[in-house]
PDB file of C-alpha atoms in Angstrom:
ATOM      1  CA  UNK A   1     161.046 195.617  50.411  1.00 80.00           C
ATOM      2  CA  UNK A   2     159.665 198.797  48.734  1.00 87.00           C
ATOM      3  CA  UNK A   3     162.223 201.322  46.515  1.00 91.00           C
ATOM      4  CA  UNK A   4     162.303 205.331  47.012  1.00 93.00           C
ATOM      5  CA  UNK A   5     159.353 205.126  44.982  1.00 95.00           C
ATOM      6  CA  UNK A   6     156.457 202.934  46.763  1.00 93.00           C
ATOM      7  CA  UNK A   7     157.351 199.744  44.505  1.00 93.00           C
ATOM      8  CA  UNK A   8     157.446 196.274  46.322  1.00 91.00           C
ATOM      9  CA  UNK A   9     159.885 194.362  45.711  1.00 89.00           C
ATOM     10  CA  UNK A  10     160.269 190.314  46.686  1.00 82.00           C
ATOM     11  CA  UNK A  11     163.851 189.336  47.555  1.00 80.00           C
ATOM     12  CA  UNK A  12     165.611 186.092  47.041  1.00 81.00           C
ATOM     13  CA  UNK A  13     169.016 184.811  47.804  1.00 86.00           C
ATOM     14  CA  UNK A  14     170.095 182.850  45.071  1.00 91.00           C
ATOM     15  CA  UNK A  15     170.917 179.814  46.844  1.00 92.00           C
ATOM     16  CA  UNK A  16     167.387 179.612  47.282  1.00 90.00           C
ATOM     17  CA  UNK A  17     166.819 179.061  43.982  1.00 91.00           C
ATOM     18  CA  UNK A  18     169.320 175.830  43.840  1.00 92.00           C
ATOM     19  CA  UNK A  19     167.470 174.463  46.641  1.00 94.00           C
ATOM     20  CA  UNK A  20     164.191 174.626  45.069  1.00 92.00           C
ATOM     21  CA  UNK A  21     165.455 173.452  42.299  1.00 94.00           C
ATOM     22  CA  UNK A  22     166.740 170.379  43.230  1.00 93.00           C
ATOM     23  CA  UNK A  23     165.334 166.878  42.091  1.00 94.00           C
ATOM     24  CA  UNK A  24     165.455 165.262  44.965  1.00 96.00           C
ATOM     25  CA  UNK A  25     162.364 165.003  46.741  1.00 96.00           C
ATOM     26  CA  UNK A  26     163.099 164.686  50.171  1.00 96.00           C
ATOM     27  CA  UNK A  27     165.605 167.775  50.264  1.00 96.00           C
ATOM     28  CA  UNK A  28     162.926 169.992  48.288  1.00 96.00           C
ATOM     29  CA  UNK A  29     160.300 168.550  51.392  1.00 96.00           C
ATOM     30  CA  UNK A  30     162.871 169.810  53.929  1.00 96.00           C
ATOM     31  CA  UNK A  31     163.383 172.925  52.866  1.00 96.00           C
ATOM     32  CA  UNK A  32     159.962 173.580  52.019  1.00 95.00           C
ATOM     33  CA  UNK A  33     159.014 172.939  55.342  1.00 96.00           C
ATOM     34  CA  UNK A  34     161.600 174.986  56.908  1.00 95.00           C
ATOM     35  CA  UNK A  35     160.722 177.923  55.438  1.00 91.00           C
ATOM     36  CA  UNK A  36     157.516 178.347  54.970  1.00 94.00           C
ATOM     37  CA  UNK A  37     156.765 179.600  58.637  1.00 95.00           C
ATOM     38  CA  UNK A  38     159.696 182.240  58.281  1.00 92.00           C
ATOM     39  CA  UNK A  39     159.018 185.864  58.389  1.00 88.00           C
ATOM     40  CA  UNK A  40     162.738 186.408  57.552  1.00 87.00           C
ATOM     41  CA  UNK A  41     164.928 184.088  55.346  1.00 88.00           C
ATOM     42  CA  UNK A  42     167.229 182.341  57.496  1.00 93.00           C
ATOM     43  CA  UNK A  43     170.110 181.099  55.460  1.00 94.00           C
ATOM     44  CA  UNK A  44     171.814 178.918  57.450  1.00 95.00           C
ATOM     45  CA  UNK A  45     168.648 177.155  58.922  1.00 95.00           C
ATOM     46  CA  UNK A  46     167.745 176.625  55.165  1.00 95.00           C
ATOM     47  CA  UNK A  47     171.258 175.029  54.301  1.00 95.00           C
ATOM     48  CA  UNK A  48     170.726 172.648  57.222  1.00 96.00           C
ATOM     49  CA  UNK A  49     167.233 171.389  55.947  1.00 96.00           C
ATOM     50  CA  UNK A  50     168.683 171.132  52.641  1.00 95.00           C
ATOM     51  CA  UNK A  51     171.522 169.305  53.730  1.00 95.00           C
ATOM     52  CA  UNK A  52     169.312 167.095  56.133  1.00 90.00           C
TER      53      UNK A  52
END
């Protein structure tokens, strides 16, 4: 995303960051996986990784 003046800016939905952030392996796998070929963050395909 860039502002009114040219900056870029990298935008996260929070719940992304407890997802990542989790300890358990296998759910961090999952959602890895899911979104690394994503051109747009898909919420609810992330939540279902997550939640297997």
């Amino acid at each position: 995303m860039k502002d009114k003046f040219g900056f870029s800016w990298q935008v996260s939905p929070t719940i992304m960051n407890d997802m990542m952030n989790t300890k358990n392996r296998v759910q961090l796998d999952r959602v890895t996986q899911a979104f690394l070929p994503m051109k747009k963050m898909n919420i609810a395909e992330l939540k279902k990784a997550y939640e297997g």
